[in-house]
Coordinates of C-alpha atoms and ligand atoms in Angstrom, one line a residue:
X1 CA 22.9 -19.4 -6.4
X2 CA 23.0 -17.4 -9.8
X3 CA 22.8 -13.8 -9.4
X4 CA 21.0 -12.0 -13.0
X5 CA 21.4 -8.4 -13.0
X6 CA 19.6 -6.6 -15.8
X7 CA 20.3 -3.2 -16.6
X8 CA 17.1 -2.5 -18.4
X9 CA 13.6 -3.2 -17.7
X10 CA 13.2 -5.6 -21.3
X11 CA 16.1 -7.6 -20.1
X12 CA 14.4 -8.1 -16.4
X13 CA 11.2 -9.0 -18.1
X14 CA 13.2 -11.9 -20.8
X15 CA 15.0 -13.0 -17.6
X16 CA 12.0 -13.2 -15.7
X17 CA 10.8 -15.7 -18.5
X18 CA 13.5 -17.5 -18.7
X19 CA 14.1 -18.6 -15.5
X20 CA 11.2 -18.8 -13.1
X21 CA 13.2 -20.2 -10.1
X22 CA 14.5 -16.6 -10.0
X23 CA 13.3 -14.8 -7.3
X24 CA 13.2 -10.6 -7.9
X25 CA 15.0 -8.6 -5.2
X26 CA 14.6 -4.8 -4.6
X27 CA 15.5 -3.7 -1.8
X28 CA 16.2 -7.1 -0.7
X29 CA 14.4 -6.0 3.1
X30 CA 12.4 -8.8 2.6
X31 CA 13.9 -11.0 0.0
X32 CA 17.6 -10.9 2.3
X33 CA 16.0 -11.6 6.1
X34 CA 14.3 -14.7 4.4
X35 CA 17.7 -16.0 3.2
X36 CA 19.7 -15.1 5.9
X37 CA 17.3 -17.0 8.2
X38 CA 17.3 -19.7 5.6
X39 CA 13.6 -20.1 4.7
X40 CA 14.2 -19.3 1.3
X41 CA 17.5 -20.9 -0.6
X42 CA 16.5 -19.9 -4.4
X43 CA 18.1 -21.1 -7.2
X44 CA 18.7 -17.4 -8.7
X45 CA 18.6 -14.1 -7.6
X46 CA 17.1 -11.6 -10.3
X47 CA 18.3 -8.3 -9.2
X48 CA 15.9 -5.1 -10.4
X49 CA 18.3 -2.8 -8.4
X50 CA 20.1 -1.4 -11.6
X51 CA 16.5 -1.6 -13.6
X52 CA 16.5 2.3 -13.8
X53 CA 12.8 2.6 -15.4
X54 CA 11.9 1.2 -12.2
X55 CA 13.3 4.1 -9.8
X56 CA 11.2 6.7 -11.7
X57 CA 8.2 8.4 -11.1
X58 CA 6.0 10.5 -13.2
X59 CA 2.7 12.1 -13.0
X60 CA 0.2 11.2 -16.0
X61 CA -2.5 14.1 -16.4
X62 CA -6.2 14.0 -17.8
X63 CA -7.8 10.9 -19.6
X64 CA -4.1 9.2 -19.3
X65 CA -4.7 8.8 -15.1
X66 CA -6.6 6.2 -13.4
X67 CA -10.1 6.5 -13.8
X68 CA -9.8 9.5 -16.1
X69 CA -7.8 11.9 -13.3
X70 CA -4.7 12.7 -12.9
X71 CA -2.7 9.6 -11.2
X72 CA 1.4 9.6 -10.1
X73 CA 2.8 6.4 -12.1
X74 CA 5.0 5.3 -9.0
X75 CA 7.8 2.9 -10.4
X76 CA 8.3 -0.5 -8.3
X77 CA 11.4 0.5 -7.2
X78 CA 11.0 4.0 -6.0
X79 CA 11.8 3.5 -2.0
X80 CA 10.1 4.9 0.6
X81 CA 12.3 7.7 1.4
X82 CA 11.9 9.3 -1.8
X83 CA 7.9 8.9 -1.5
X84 CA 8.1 10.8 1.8
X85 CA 10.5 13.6 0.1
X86 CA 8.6 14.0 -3.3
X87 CA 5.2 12.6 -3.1
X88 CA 3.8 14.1 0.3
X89 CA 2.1 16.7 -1.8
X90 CA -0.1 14.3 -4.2
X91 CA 0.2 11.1 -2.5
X92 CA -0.1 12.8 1.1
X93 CA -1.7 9.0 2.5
X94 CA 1.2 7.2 1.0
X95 CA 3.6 9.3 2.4
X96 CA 2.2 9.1 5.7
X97 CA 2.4 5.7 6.0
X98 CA 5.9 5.7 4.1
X99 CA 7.3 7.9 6.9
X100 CA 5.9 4.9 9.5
X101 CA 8.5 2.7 7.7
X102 CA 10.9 0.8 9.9
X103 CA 13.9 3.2 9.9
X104 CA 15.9 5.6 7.7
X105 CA 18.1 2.6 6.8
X106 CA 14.8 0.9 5.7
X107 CA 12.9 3.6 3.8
X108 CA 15.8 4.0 1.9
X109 CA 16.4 0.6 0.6
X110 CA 12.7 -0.5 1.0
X111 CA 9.9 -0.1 -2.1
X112 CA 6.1 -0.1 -2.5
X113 CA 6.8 -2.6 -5.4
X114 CA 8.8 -5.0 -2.9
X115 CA 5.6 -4.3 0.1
X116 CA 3.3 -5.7 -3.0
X117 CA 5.8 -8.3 -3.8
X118 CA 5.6 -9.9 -0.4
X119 CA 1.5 -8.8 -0.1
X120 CA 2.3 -9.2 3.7
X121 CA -1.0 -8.1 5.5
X122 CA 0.9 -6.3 7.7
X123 CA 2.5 -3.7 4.8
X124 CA 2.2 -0.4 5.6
X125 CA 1.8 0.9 1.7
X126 CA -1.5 -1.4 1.3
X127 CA -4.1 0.7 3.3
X128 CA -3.0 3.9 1.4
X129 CA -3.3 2.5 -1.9
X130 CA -6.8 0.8 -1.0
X131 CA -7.8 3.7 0.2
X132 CA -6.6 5.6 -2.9
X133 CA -8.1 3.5 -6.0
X134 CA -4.6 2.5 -6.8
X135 CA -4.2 -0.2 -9.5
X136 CA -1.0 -2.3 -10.1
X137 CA 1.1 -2.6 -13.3
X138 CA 2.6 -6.0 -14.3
X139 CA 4.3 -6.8 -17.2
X140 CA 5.6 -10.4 -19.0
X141 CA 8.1 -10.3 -22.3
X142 CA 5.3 -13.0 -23.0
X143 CA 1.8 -11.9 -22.3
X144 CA 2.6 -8.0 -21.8
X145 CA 0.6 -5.7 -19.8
X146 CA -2.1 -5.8 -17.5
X147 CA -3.4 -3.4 -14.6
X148 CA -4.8 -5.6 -11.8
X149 CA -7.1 -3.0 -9.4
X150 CA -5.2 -2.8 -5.9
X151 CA -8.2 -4.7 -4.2
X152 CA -7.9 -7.9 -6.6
X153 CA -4.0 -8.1 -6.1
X154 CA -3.9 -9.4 -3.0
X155 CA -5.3 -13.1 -3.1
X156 CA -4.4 -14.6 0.6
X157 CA -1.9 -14.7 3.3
X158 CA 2.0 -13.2 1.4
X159 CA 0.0 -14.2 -2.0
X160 CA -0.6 -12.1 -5.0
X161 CA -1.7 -11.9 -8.7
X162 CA 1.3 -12.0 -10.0
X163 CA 2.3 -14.8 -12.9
X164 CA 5.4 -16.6 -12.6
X165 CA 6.9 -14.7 -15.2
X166 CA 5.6 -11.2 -14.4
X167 CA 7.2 -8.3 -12.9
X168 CA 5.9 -5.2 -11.2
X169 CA 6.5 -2.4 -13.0
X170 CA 4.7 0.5 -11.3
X171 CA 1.6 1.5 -9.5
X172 CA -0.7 4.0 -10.8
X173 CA -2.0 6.1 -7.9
X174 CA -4.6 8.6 -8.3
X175 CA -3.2 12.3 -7.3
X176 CA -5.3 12.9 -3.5
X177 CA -8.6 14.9 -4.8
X178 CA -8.6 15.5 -0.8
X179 CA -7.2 14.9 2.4
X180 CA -5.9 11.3 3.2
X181 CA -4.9 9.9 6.4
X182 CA -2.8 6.8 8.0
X183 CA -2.7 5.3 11.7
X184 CA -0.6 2.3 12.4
X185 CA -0.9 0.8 16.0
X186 CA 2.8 -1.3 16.7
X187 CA 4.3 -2.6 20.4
X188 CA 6.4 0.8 20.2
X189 CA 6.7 3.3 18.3
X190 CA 9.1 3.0 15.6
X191 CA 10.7 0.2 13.9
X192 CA 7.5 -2.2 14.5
X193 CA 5.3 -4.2 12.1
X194 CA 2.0 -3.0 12.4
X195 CA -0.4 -4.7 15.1
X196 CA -3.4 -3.1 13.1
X197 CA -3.3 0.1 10.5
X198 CA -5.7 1.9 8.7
X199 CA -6.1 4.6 5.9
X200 CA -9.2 6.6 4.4
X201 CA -9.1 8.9 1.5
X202 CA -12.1 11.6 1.4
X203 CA -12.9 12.2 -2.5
X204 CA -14.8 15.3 -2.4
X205 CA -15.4 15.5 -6.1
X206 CA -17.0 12.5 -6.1
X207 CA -18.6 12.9 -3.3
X208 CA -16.9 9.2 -2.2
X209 CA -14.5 7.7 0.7
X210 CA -11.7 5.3 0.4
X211 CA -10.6 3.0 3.3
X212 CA -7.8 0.4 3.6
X213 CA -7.4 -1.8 6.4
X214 CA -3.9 -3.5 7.7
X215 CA -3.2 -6.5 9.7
X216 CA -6.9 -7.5 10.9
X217 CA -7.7 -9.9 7.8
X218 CA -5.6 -12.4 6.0
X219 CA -4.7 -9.9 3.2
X220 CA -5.3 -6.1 3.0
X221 CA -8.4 -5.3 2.4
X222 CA -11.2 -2.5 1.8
X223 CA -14.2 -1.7 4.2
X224 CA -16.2 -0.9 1.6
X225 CA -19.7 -0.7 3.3
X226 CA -18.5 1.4 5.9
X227 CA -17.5 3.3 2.6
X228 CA -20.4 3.5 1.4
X229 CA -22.3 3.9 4.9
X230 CA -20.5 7.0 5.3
X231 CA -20.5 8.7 2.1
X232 CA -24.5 8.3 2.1
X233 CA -24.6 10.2 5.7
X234 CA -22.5 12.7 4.2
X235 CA -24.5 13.6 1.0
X236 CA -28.4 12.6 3.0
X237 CA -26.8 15.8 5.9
X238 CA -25.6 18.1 3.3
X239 CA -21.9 17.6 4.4
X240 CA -20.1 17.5 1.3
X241 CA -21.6 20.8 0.3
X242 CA -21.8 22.7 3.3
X243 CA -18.5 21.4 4.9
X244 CA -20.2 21.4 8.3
X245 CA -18.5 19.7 11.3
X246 CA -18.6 15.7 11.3
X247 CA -21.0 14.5 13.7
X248 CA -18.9 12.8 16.5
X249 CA -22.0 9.8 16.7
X250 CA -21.3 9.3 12.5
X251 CA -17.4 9.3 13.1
X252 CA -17.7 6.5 15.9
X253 CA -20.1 4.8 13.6
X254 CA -18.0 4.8 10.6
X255 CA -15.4 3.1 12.8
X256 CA -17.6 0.4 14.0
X257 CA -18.3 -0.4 10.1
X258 CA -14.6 -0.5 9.9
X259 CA -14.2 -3.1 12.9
X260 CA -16.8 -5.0 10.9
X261 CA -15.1 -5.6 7.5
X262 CA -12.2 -6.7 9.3
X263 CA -11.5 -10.5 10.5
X264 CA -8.3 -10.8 12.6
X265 CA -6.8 -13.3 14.2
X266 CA -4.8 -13.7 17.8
X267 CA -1.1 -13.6 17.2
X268 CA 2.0 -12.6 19.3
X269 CA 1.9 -9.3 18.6
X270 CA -1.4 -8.6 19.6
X271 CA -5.5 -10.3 19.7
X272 CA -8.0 -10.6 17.7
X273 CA -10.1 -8.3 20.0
X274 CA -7.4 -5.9 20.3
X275 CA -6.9 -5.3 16.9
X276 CA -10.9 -4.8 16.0
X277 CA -11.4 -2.1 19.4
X278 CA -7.9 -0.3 17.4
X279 CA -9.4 0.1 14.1
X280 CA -12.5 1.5 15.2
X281 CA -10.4 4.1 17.3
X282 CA -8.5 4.2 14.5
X283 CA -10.7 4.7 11.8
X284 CA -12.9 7.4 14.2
X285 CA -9.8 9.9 14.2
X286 CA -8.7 9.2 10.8
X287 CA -11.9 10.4 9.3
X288 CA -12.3 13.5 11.8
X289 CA -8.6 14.5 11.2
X290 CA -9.7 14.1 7.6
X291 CA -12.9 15.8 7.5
X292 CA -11.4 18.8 9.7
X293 CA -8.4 19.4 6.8
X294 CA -11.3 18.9 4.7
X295 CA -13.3 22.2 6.1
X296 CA -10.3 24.1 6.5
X297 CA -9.6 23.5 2.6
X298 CA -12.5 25.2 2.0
Ligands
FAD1 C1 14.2 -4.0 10.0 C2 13.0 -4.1 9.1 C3 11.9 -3.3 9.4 C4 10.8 -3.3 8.5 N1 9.8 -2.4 8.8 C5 8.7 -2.5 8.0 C6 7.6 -1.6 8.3 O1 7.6 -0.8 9.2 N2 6.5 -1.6 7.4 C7 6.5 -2.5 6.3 O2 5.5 -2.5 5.6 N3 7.5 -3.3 6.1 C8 8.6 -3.3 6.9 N4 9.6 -4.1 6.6 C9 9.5 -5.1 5.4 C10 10.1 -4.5 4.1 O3 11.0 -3.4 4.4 C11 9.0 -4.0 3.2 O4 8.1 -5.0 2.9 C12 9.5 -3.4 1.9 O5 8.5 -2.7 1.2 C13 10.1 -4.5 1.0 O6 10.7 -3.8 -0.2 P1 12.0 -4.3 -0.8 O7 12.2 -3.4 -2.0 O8 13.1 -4.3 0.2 O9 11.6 -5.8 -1.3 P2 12.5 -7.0 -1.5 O10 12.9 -7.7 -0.3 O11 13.5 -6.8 -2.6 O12 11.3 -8.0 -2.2 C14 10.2 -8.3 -1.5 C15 9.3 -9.2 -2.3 O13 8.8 -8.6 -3.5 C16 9.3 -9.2 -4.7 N5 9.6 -8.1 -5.6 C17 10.3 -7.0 -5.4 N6 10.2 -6.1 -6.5 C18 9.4 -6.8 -7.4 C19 9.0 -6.4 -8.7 N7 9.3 -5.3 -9.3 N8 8.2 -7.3 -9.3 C20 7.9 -8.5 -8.8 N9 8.2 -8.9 -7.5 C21 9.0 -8.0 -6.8 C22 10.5 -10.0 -4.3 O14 10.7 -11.1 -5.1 C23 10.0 -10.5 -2.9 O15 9.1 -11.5 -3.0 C24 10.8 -4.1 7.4 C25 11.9 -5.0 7.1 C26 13.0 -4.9 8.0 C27 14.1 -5.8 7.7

């Protein structure tokens, strides 16, 4: 098996080109279990660990963010442990979920880029960045630059949008406009893939709500009309404005929306109906935890 390590991020890209048998590894969390278990035997290994564009993370103000606000340009190989030390402030869902991260050997060897490499539905950073409006950078020395919308990356079961010859670079994630939330549901409490998760984002400036949904679809996915459901109830009451206390019938509701979008399946680590009765527990607190930091922003 060749190993290619580039030391800068053109270099990766040409490599990438070159030779499409080459499989990128990051943290190798992922990329190493499959080898060592031999279900993977690639032909090369194309090693982004000493790619140091990738390891940085900036914040890009005004028109220059995602969707005209500020965003946080999260490189691909930023690992968790560093989102959970430096980005709880702006990326306070992300972090969350972050923290929920196998363990400390993991989160710091482990990256968001790698979680979107693999497009498991059972990666912890999806919901956040559903939730968040967070849109993926990839790059080819051939066909340069293009920003794929978090929602469109995923395309099935481990698949994504990726080219053959295109790398992650970053992922642009709005800065949190309000308060954010995760809940992962595992068979214990730590060290555990996810049985079913789920994040929301409350955008109060926009008088909007973002939701991501984990392990209760073949790939991650939005619940957009319980989105939209709930947003509607918000402005038709007054909410947004008057910050008055979330009606306990809306936040039940909102969670059975939730359960709705969703379509999982029965697996070892848990059942079909299991994993819909968690998301709309799930998605029930998440918005009241929300909407109560909410009100005491205010
Ligand atoms: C013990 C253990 C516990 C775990 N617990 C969790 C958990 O709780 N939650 C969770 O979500 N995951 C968990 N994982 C899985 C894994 O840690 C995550 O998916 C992690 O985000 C992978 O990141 P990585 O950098 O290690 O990826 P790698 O293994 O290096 O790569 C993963 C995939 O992404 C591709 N890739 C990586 N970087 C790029 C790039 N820049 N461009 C294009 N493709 C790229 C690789 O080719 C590969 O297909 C666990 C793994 C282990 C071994």
């Amino acid at each position: 098996m060749d190993f290619l390590q580039p030391t800068s991020w053109q270099e990766a890209l040409e490599l990438r080109a070159e030779r499409p048998d080459a499989v990128p590894i990051a943290g190798g969390t992922d990329v190493m279990v499959d080898i060592n278990f031999d279900r993977s035997r690639p032909g090369a290994l194309l090693d982004l660990g000493r790619v140091g564009e990738l390891r940085e993370w900036s914040t890009e103000g005004g028109s220059g963010g995602v969707g005209g606000g500020s965003a946080v340009r999260l490189g691909a190989g930023v690992p968790y442990a560093r989102i959970v030390d430096d980005l709880a402030g702006p990326l306070p869902g992300l972090a969350m979920a972050s923290r929920t991260v196998g363990s400390p050997q993991i989160r710091i060897r482990g990256t968001v880029g790698g979680n979107l490499g693999s497009a498991s539905p059972a990666g912890d950073a999806h919901p956040p960045l559903l939730a968040a409006d967070a849109v993926v950078e990839v790059e080819s020395a051939v066909r340069g630059v293009r920003r794929i919308p978090v929602a469109e990356f995923y395309t099935g079961v481990k698949r994504n949008a990726l080219a053959p010859d295109e790398l992650i670079a970053a992922v642009l994630i709005p800065t949190a406009a309000g308060p954010q939330q995760f809940c992962k549901i595992g068979t214990r409490n730590a060290m555990v893939i996810a049985v079913s998760a789920f994040a929301c984002a409350l955008h109060p400036d926009r008088k909007a709500v973002g939701t991501g949904i984990g392990s209760a679809a073949p790939t991650p996915r939005r619940a957009t009309d319980a989105e939209t459901f709930l947003a509607g109830e918000l402005d038709g009451a007054g909410l947004w404005d008057s910050r008055g206390p979330l009606p306990e019938s809306l936040a039940r509701a909102f969670g059975e929306h939730v359960a709705a979008a969703a379509s999982p399946i029965d697996d070892v680590r848990g059942s079909a109906a299991y994993r819909l009765h968690s998301l709309t527990v799930m998605a029930r607190r998440a918005v009241s935890w929300a909407w109560n930091d909410l009100r005491k922003a205010a």
